[in-house]
Amino acid sequence: MTTSHTARIQRRPTLECAGWPADTLPLLQRLYTARGVTDPAQAQPKLAQLHAPELMGGMQAAVDLLANAIAHNERILVVGDFDCDGATACAVGVRGLRMLGARDVVHAVPNRMLHGYGLSPSLVAELAALQPGLLVTVDHGIACHAGVAAAKALGWKVLVTDHHLPGEHLPPADALVDPNLQGDAFPSKALAGVGVIFYVLMALRRHLREQGAFASTPEPDLLTLLDLVAVGTVADLVALDANNRALVSAGLRRLRAGQGCVGLQALIEASGRDVKRLSATDIGFALGPRLNAAGRLEDMALGIELLLTEDRAHAREIAQTLEQINAERRAVQQLMTDDAELAVSRAVLTAEGERPVAACLFDAEWHPGVVGLVASKMKDRLHRPVIAFAPSEPGSDSLRGSARSIAGFHIRDALALVNAAHPGLIDKFGGHAMAAGLSLAQANLAAFERAFLAVVQAQMDPASLQQLLMSDGELGTEELNFRHAEALRLAGPWGQGFPEPLFDGHFQVARWQVLKEKHLKLSLRVPGRAEPLNAIYFSGWTGNAPANHVHIAYRLVSDDYRGGGAIQLIIEHCADA
């Protein structure tokens, strides 16, 4: 029995690092040093170690705009985006500006089906009746040239806060804050959109402090916003460098202490997670998807309403609604993924089962809000860059695509190369190294696919096409216990760029069974341990019985379902030993 395609396991080298606190588990020391942490203070960085806001370009201009709007009691319009980062960024912007003295703060978010991504001219026209003095974009704007121009034409001032990579030209905003602008001196390029607006608020608070705004009133505590910052940062899959880990760790501490906003507390409750043991993984797999579901199938305005409400009963109602929407999203995603699997087996894989260098998938019946999830699933299935397309709305000739990539291949740069070689083929695009979005006419799909595959063929390092699983080595029998599983859960925080620990080892299969016709449940024996280990391999059933001895790559986790200090192994890769 093997996975759907061959993966190679390589163990991370470990470095020697002295000076660890006496109570740090040797396993955690090993994991941190393997991730390049040679200074114990950087293992779980503190807020005092954050980079200064003033290092970010455009910050003074942004602060001046906001301070002037507050001083003159102008209406400030915060425009978010329809993903989890955009929703949390919007909530942070609204909450933070009100904390800092803004009396007239309103917000809006594009509807995926009506407006498309970001600040579009159609969204600006819809918002014209609000007549803001200042419009602030969060988690978008750097590529919204037409939307910014439309807002400026109405006489509004515009502040763009974003973290996405800029194009060749910048929008005509009054101020731009984006750590990824060319020449920007901010050391961390990995901030999420919610992190950027949080930094703007920190700089604004310092400016107001220097102006004497808090001489007779308590200074607002912006740290109360870190629960939202943590959720948006983890959910957006930005790299968890030391700066982001400091933000996420602080946010998780607030959530575990029951100090999160009532909306997030309700969402945690609805998801069935234990708030006192909440981890970054819980954000990524439970909270983030539930918030994202609103923007994918409905309207992210509902998600932002959850994050802004102070009414617990109302928060619970919204959380239950999001739970239902997320269940619908999962059903739609499963149908679309099944379609994609069929398309892959028929048209993408060769008769010998070989995979192409990349894949473009399209179905006229797919939902545009879920193509990103399908692209992600198929990227994992094929270990190739994948773009999934759907009509931007039912019956439309315009397609919306979502791209996901593998390590070593920058998907946004690949789209830029296609755009440069074939002007007009893509209507618009944007994104990151690992994820991007685009829109184009359905009539251009075939030509785009040829151009995209040609770029991937020319730019892809062949070594990247071999899936490599980086393992943290074997766990000793004395480490296969609840204490170490809980330590792993609460350490980190683990995520993009600071990967969750993965171990490998050889085990004897004592028993096995198939669950729901696709998951494989195993009972594994290991020398030196009397009791067998429970293991689960999601979607691991291939139709063939596992061998008596297997070599697996796995994660060690607490078994919340069984409780009582139980543990289980979550298998990521399994091959005959």
XYZ file of C-alpha atoms in Angstrom:
577
model
C 0.000 0.000 0.000
C 1.328 3.428 -0.944
C -0.042 6.927 -1.343
C -1.441 8.103 -4.685
C 1.981 9.223 -5.839
C 5.484 8.557 -4.637
C 6.835 10.807 -1.901
C 10.301 10.787 -0.440
C 10.890 11.222 3.282
C 13.900 13.263 4.298
C 14.849 13.963 7.874
C 15.626 17.488 8.974
C 19.127 18.104 10.273
C 19.273 19.190 13.896
C 21.619 21.826 15.241
C 23.116 22.126 18.677
C 21.699 25.004 20.684
C 22.571 25.831 24.273
C 20.776 28.017 26.778
C 17.338 26.427 26.726
C 15.219 26.938 29.859
C 15.431 23.919 32.138
C 11.743 23.107 31.706
C 11.896 22.922 27.886
C 11.278 19.366 26.716
C 14.223 17.895 24.784
C 11.774 17.092 21.959
C 10.805 20.759 21.622
C 14.457 21.814 21.701
C 15.103 19.406 18.843
C 12.127 20.670 16.831
C 12.956 24.338 17.238
C 16.610 23.945 16.321
C 15.618 21.895 13.265
C 13.590 24.936 12.151
C 16.581 27.217 12.430
C 15.912 28.608 15.902
C 19.350 28.840 17.481
C 18.385 31.492 20.026
C 15.932 30.095 22.611
C 14.357 33.561 22.880
C 13.199 33.174 19.282
C 11.482 29.835 19.893
C 8.311 31.519 21.127
C 8.953 35.213 20.513
C 7.285 37.870 22.659
C 5.476 41.031 21.623
C 8.420 43.085 22.886
C 10.416 41.600 20.002
C 8.082 42.884 17.278
C 9.575 45.026 14.526
C 8.751 48.719 14.882
C 5.804 50.062 12.831
C 7.859 53.051 11.703
C 10.050 50.757 9.620
C 7.190 50.251 7.170
C 7.078 52.605 4.205
C 4.124 54.966 3.882
C 3.325 54.684 7.575
C 3.640 58.390 8.389
C 1.392 59.360 5.491
C -1.161 56.768 6.629
C -1.071 58.023 10.222
C -1.492 61.634 9.082
C -4.570 60.702 7.031
C -6.170 58.812 9.913
C -5.299 61.381 12.584
C -6.713 64.184 10.427
C -9.928 62.208 9.803
C -10.336 61.585 13.540
C -9.598 65.223 14.427
C -12.192 66.508 11.948
C -14.756 63.833 12.771
C -14.779 62.610 9.175
C -16.508 59.398 8.250
C -13.968 56.581 7.803
C -15.036 53.699 5.580
C -13.100 50.452 6.098
C -13.439 48.089 3.128
C -12.528 44.466 3.837
C -12.333 41.379 1.679
C -14.326 38.163 1.544
C -11.787 35.787 3.064
C -10.831 35.211 6.692
C -7.835 37.570 6.572
C -9.983 40.292 4.990
C -12.791 39.802 7.517
C -10.530 39.883 10.574
C -8.612 42.842 9.121
C -11.883 44.710 8.665
C -12.924 43.961 12.248
C -9.513 45.032 13.586
C -9.684 48.247 11.558
C -13.188 49.152 12.737
C -12.616 48.180 16.372
C -9.177 49.788 16.530
C -10.175 53.109 14.976
C -13.130 53.407 17.356
C -10.814 52.662 20.289
C -8.497 55.442 19.099
C -11.229 58.060 19.006
C -12.859 57.823 15.590
C -16.570 58.565 16.094
C -17.860 57.730 12.624
C -16.480 54.424 11.352
C -18.449 52.297 8.901
C -17.426 49.210 6.977
C -18.201 47.307 3.810
C -17.072 44.150 2.059
C -17.421 43.122 -1.591
C -19.799 40.319 -2.425
C -17.863 37.653 -4.310
C -20.663 37.069 -6.814
C -21.578 40.724 -7.401
C -18.333 42.674 -7.177
C -15.458 40.238 -7.536
C -12.223 40.745 -5.629
C -11.218 43.921 -3.852
C -12.172 47.541 -4.367
C -13.897 47.596 -7.748
C -15.586 50.589 -9.435
C -18.944 48.829 -9.012
C -18.387 48.516 -5.248
C -17.350 52.177 -5.029
C -20.530 53.198 -6.893
C -22.588 51.139 -4.452
C -20.878 52.809 -1.487
C -21.142 56.358 -2.843
C -24.162 57.171 -0.655
C -22.036 56.717 2.467
C -19.945 59.770 1.475
C -16.842 58.984 3.545
C -14.032 61.462 3.939
C -11.496 58.623 4.022
C -11.669 55.115 2.594
C -9.310 52.520 4.053
C -8.729 49.210 2.276
C -7.593 46.216 4.325
C -6.081 43.049 2.824
C -6.472 44.420 -0.708
C -6.069 47.551 -2.761
C -2.542 47.281 -4.120
C -3.943 45.907 -7.403
C -7.238 47.861 -7.361
C -6.248 50.714 -9.671
C -9.707 51.318 -11.141
C -11.467 51.128 -7.780
C -9.064 53.549 -6.111
C -9.372 55.922 -9.067
C -13.188 55.731 -8.822
C -13.062 56.584 -5.103
C -10.692 59.485 -5.749
C -13.007 60.784 -8.485
C -15.737 61.108 -5.831
C -13.437 63.301 -3.763
C -12.582 60.698 -1.129
C -9.131 60.293 0.320
C -7.873 56.708 0.022
C -5.496 54.761 2.270
C -4.472 51.356 0.953
C -3.256 48.791 3.504
C -2.334 45.495 1.920
C 0.242 42.716 1.991
C -0.071 41.323 -1.527
C 2.682 41.693 -4.090
C 2.368 44.895 -6.133
C 2.218 44.993 -9.896
C 4.291 47.169 -12.190
C 2.205 50.252 -11.348
C 0.692 51.375 -8.050
C -2.863 52.664 -7.547
C -3.379 56.445 -7.133
C -4.019 56.308 -3.378
C -3.158 59.104 -0.942
C -1.081 56.648 1.093
C 0.060 53.059 0.599
C 1.174 50.712 3.379
C 2.375 47.323 2.171
C 5.575 45.653 3.433
C 6.002 44.060 0.001
C 6.337 47.327 -1.880
C 9.663 47.584 -3.654
C 12.295 49.076 -1.399
C 10.201 48.840 1.768
C 12.494 48.497 4.777
C 10.152 46.497 7.008
C 12.064 43.283 7.872
C 9.070 40.918 7.844
C 7.475 40.538 4.416
C 5.129 37.851 5.725
C 2.537 39.996 7.506
C -1.047 39.125 6.647
C -3.515 41.874 5.804
C -4.767 41.832 9.389
C -1.186 42.252 10.593
C -0.655 45.308 8.385
C -3.730 47.161 9.681
C -2.759 46.233 13.262
C 0.647 47.826 12.651
C -1.029 50.957 11.249
C -3.124 51.204 14.417
C -0.016 50.855 16.605
C 1.665 53.694 14.705
C -1.498 55.815 14.937
C -1.709 55.264 18.700
C 1.905 56.388 19.133
C 1.203 59.524 17.083
C -1.907 60.335 19.131
C 0.013 59.705 22.359
C 2.688 62.183 21.290
C -0.070 64.696 20.523
C -1.404 64.345 24.076
C -4.625 62.579 23.121
C -4.465 60.269 26.145
C -3.356 62.827 28.726
C -6.667 62.634 30.580
C -8.019 59.272 29.413
C -6.646 55.720 29.612
C -4.628 54.718 26.569
C -6.489 52.161 24.428
C -5.132 48.614 24.734
C -4.675 47.423 21.166
C -3.514 44.035 22.450
C -7.204 43.168 22.847
C -7.289 42.897 19.040
C -4.655 40.158 18.867
C -7.210 37.337 18.931
C -8.423 38.572 15.535
C -4.865 39.118 14.311
C -3.972 35.528 15.198
C -6.981 34.053 13.394
C -6.462 36.065 10.207
C -2.710 35.424 10.122
C -2.977 31.656 10.519
C -5.947 31.315 8.159
C -4.202 33.235 5.369
C -1.284 30.758 5.349
C 1.388 33.441 5.453
C 4.792 32.354 6.710
C 4.995 32.233 10.491
C 8.307 34.014 10.867
C 9.342 35.229 14.333
C 7.301 38.424 13.992
C 4.116 36.589 13.026
C 4.685 33.918 15.672
C 4.823 36.647 18.315
C 1.481 38.029 17.097
C -0.172 34.598 16.819
C 1.156 33.345 20.171
C -0.195 36.416 21.957
C -3.556 36.040 20.224
C -3.775 32.376 21.135
C -3.017 33.190 24.782
C -5.948 35.605 24.815
C -8.261 33.042 23.232
C -7.218 30.263 25.626
C -7.807 32.600 28.556
C -11.367 33.250 27.358
C -10.498 36.865 26.462
C -11.303 36.660 22.747
C -14.099 38.752 21.266
C -17.543 37.240 21.777
C -17.801 36.342 18.091
C -14.681 34.187 18.132
C -15.737 32.628 21.432
C -19.055 31.664 19.838
C -17.284 30.264 16.794
C -14.975 28.153 18.979
C -18.002 26.860 20.862
C -19.874 26.022 17.636
C -16.847 24.175 16.252
C -16.629 21.955 19.347
C -13.048 22.957 20.145
C -11.703 23.217 23.694
C -10.933 26.909 24.126
C -8.335 26.243 26.854
C -6.306 24.029 24.513
C -6.846 25.967 21.294
C -3.965 25.737 18.835
C -2.969 27.314 15.537
C -4.080 24.051 13.904
C -7.577 24.585 15.353
C -7.618 28.049 13.764
C -6.545 26.622 10.424
C -8.951 23.695 10.352
C -11.933 24.889 12.412
C -12.254 28.647 12.822
C -10.813 29.822 9.514
C -12.974 27.555 7.313
C -16.141 28.559 9.147
C -15.454 32.242 8.633
C -14.332 31.670 5.052
C -17.521 29.744 4.283
C -19.550 32.941 4.585
C -17.485 34.625 1.876
C -17.410 31.542 -0.320
C -21.114 30.712 -0.502
C -22.930 33.685 1.015
C -21.706 37.160 1.965
C -18.714 37.825 4.240
C -20.704 40.690 5.779
C -22.147 38.009 8.050
C -18.674 36.942 9.190
C -17.645 40.530 9.910
C -20.888 41.081 11.828
C -19.904 38.137 14.027
C -16.478 39.646 14.713
C -17.904 43.071 15.597
C -20.896 42.173 17.759
C -20.781 42.490 21.551
C -24.043 40.546 21.996
C -23.336 36.938 23.023
C -26.754 35.634 22.026
C -26.476 37.257 18.603
C -22.930 35.898 18.224
C -24.164 32.367 18.924
C -26.924 32.763 16.317
C -24.439 33.894 13.671
C -21.967 31.148 14.616
C -24.689 28.525 14.142
C -25.572 30.034 10.771
C -21.899 29.872 9.753
C -21.824 26.258 10.926
C -24.689 25.468 8.533
C -23.070 27.392 5.681
C -19.813 25.555 6.294
C -21.595 22.199 6.130
C -23.055 23.260 2.784
C -19.597 24.387 1.673
C -18.158 20.979 2.554
C -20.864 19.242 0.522
C -20.282 21.489 -2.506
C -16.533 21.046 -2.155
C -16.858 17.257 -2.051
C -18.956 17.188 -5.218
C -16.524 19.483 -7.008
C -13.513 17.511 -5.784
C -15.115 14.279 -6.997
C -15.604 15.930 -10.411
C -11.993 17.071 -10.370
C -10.742 13.598 -9.444
C -12.675 12.191 -12.400
C -11.327 14.876 -14.722
C -7.801 14.172 -13.538
C -8.106 10.439 -14.087
C -9.605 10.932 -17.542
C -7.736 13.865 -18.971
C -4.769 14.835 -16.833
C -3.047 11.579 -15.964
C -1.562 9.561 -18.816
C -2.371 5.905 -19.333
C 0.746 5.098 -17.309
C -0.479 7.281 -14.441
C 2.147 9.970 -15.030
C 1.326 13.496 -14.027
C 1.769 16.576 -16.211
C 3.855 19.500 -15.016
C 0.684 21.391 -13.980
C -3.090 21.172 -14.357
C -5.940 23.525 -15.294
C -9.417 22.274 -14.357
C -12.802 23.737 -15.304
C -16.430 22.774 -14.915
C -19.346 24.996 -15.901
C -21.308 23.769 -12.855
C -18.662 24.585 -10.252
C -19.127 27.331 -7.653
C -16.569 30.171 -7.881
C -16.345 30.425 -4.112
C -15.016 26.900 -3.699
C -12.512 26.594 -6.573
C -9.651 27.522 -4.244
C -10.399 24.550 -2.021
C -10.621 22.262 -5.051
C -7.323 23.585 -6.409
C -5.723 22.964 -3.017
C -7.056 19.397 -2.793
C -5.896 18.550 -6.318
C -2.523 20.195 -5.748
C -2.063 17.825 -2.815
C -3.324 14.886 -4.878
C -0.995 15.536 -7.825
C 1.842 17.456 -6.180
C 1.667 19.875 -9.084
C 0.548 23.507 -9.488
C -3.208 23.470 -10.104
C -5.645 26.143 -11.246
C -9.367 25.461 -10.873
C -11.872 27.610 -12.800
C -15.606 28.228 -12.480
C -17.990 30.733 -14.090
C -17.868 33.981 -12.114
C -21.647 33.640 -11.909
C -24.106 31.107 -13.375
C -24.153 31.265 -17.160
C -21.397 33.879 -17.322
C -18.707 33.822 -20.025
C -16.235 35.182 -17.488
C -14.260 32.667 -15.434
C -12.802 33.011 -11.988
C -9.753 30.913 -11.259
C -7.945 29.988 -8.089
C -4.357 28.744 -8.237
C -2.378 26.716 -5.700
C 1.277 25.820 -6.011
C 3.926 23.533 -4.599
C 7.115 24.515 -2.780
C 9.695 25.919 -5.146
C 7.310 27.378 -7.735
C 6.022 30.965 -7.437
C 2.509 30.852 -8.865
C 1.861 34.602 -8.886
C 5.095 35.230 -10.805
C 4.076 32.504 -13.285
C 0.817 34.345 -13.968
C 2.777 37.570 -14.428
C 4.948 35.852 -17.054
C 1.850 34.604 -18.888
C 0.377 38.093 -18.759
C 3.573 39.677 -20.091
C 3.886 37.192 -22.964
C 0.176 37.289 -23.879
C -1.286 40.719 -23.062
C -5.049 40.649 -22.739
C -5.298 36.915 -22.157
C -5.852 37.409 -18.414
C -8.279 40.086 -17.297
C -6.685 40.480 -13.856
C -4.640 38.477 -11.378
C -2.859 38.725 -8.040
C -1.631 36.698 -5.111
C 1.355 35.101 -3.428
C 3.995 32.481 -4.104
C 1.738 29.596 -3.099
C -1.733 30.918 -3.942
C -3.166 33.293 -6.498
C -6.401 34.279 -8.174
C -7.258 35.374 -11.679
C -10.139 36.067 -14.027
C -10.392 35.602 -17.773
C -12.919 35.071 -20.555
C -14.010 31.479 -21.093
C -13.046 31.844 -24.763
C -9.434 32.394 -23.620
C -9.236 29.338 -21.369
C -7.609 26.963 -23.871
C -5.026 29.550 -24.911
C -4.324 30.372 -21.271
C -3.833 26.716 -20.402
C -1.256 26.324 -23.187
C 0.573 29.478 -22.134
C 0.503 28.555 -18.447
C 1.792 25.031 -19.012
C 4.592 26.447 -21.188
C 5.643 28.841 -18.410
C 5.564 26.090 -15.792
C 7.582 23.799 -18.061
C 10.211 26.501 -18.561
C 10.377 27.738 -14.957
C 9.840 24.615 -12.871
C 12.835 23.041 -11.189
C 12.429 19.291 -11.891
C 13.517 18.561 -8.330
C 10.389 20.337 -7.064
C 8.186 17.776 -8.833
C 9.306 15.061 -6.446
C 7.267 15.435 -3.283
C 9.552 15.676 -0.303
C 8.211 15.095 3.193
C 10.481 16.664 5.773
C 10.487 14.513 8.898
C 11.665 15.338 12.391
C 12.885 11.759 12.719
C 11.677 8.997 14.984
C 9.983 9.393 18.319
C 11.283 7.311 21.173
C 8.870 5.055 23.042
C 9.086 7.450 26.005
C 7.886 10.293 23.749
C 4.801 8.516 22.401
C 2.525 9.781 25.152
C -0.070 12.416 26.035
C 2.424 14.746 27.690
C 4.424 15.134 24.504
C 1.317 15.304 22.302
C -0.036 18.197 24.395
C 3.354 19.930 24.377
C 3.349 19.776 20.576
C -0.201 21.107 20.459
C 0.530 24.157 22.577
C 4.038 24.906 21.287
C 4.938 26.654 18.056
C 2.707 28.116 16.872
C 3.133 25.825 13.890
C 2.071 26.769 10.401
C 3.264 27.963 7.012
C 7.033 28.414 7.033
C 7.286 26.934 10.537
C 5.849 23.493 9.835
C 3.976 21.396 12.301
C 6.180 18.506 13.481
C 6.088 15.393 11.314
C 7.768 12.177 12.409
C 8.463 8.886 10.687
C 9.072 5.343 11.768
C 8.480 1.639 11.117
C 5.523 -0.088 12.732
C 3.840 -3.476 12.749
C 0.164 -3.472 11.748
C -1.821 -5.342 14.412
C -5.306 -4.523 13.052
C -6.886 -2.353 10.402
C -10.310 -1.320 9.168
C -11.828 0.991 6.581
C -13.999 3.897 7.735
C -16.583 5.603 5.495
C -15.160 3.709 2.504
C -12.063 5.911 2.288
C -10.297 6.361 5.641
C -7.931 3.744 7.037
C -7.828 3.115 10.761
C -4.800 1.184 12.018
C -3.646 -0.331 15.275
C 0.161 -0.233 15.299
C 2.698 -2.003 17.470
C 6.077 -0.563 18.330
C 8.871 -2.324 20.259
C 9.040 -1.362 23.911
C 5.401 -0.325 24.182
C 2.831 -2.761 25.550
C -0.267 -1.058 24.202
C -0.731 -0.635 20.425
C -1.034 2.879 18.997
C -4.194 4.123 17.326
C -3.584 5.688 13.924
C -5.797 7.188 11.246
C -4.958 7.768 7.592
C -7.578 10.098 6.152
C -8.494 9.221 2.540
C -5.777 6.567 2.743
C -7.778 3.560 1.574
C -6.480 2.484 -1.831
C -8.385 -0.792 -2.093
C -5.378 -2.826 -0.998
C -4.745 -4.190 2.471
C -1.769 -2.666 4.279
C 1.352 -4.778 4.651
C 2.237 -6.356 7.991
C 4.998 -3.785 8.429
C 4.701 -0.169 7.270
C 6.873 2.926 7.142
C 4.751 5.956 7.947
C 5.143 9.709 8.256
C 2.814 10.928 10.973
C 1.812 13.636 13.413
C 1.453 12.858 17.112
C -1.771 14.352 18.518
C -4.015 14.103 21.545
C -7.065 11.974 20.799
C -9.815 14.422 21.743
C -12.515 11.967 20.702
C -11.378 9.236 23.106
C -10.178 11.637 25.820
C -8.616 10.466 29.049
C -5.064 11.146 27.972
C -5.332 9.080 24.785
C -3.138 9.779 21.776
C -3.229 8.881 18.107
C -1.028 9.153 15.053
C -2.342 11.123 12.073
C -0.722 9.470 9.060
C 0.410 11.718 6.212
C 2.183 9.059 4.152
C 2.244 5.284 4.329
C 4.299 2.750 2.384
C 5.129 -0.910 2.766
C 8.224 -1.376 4.886
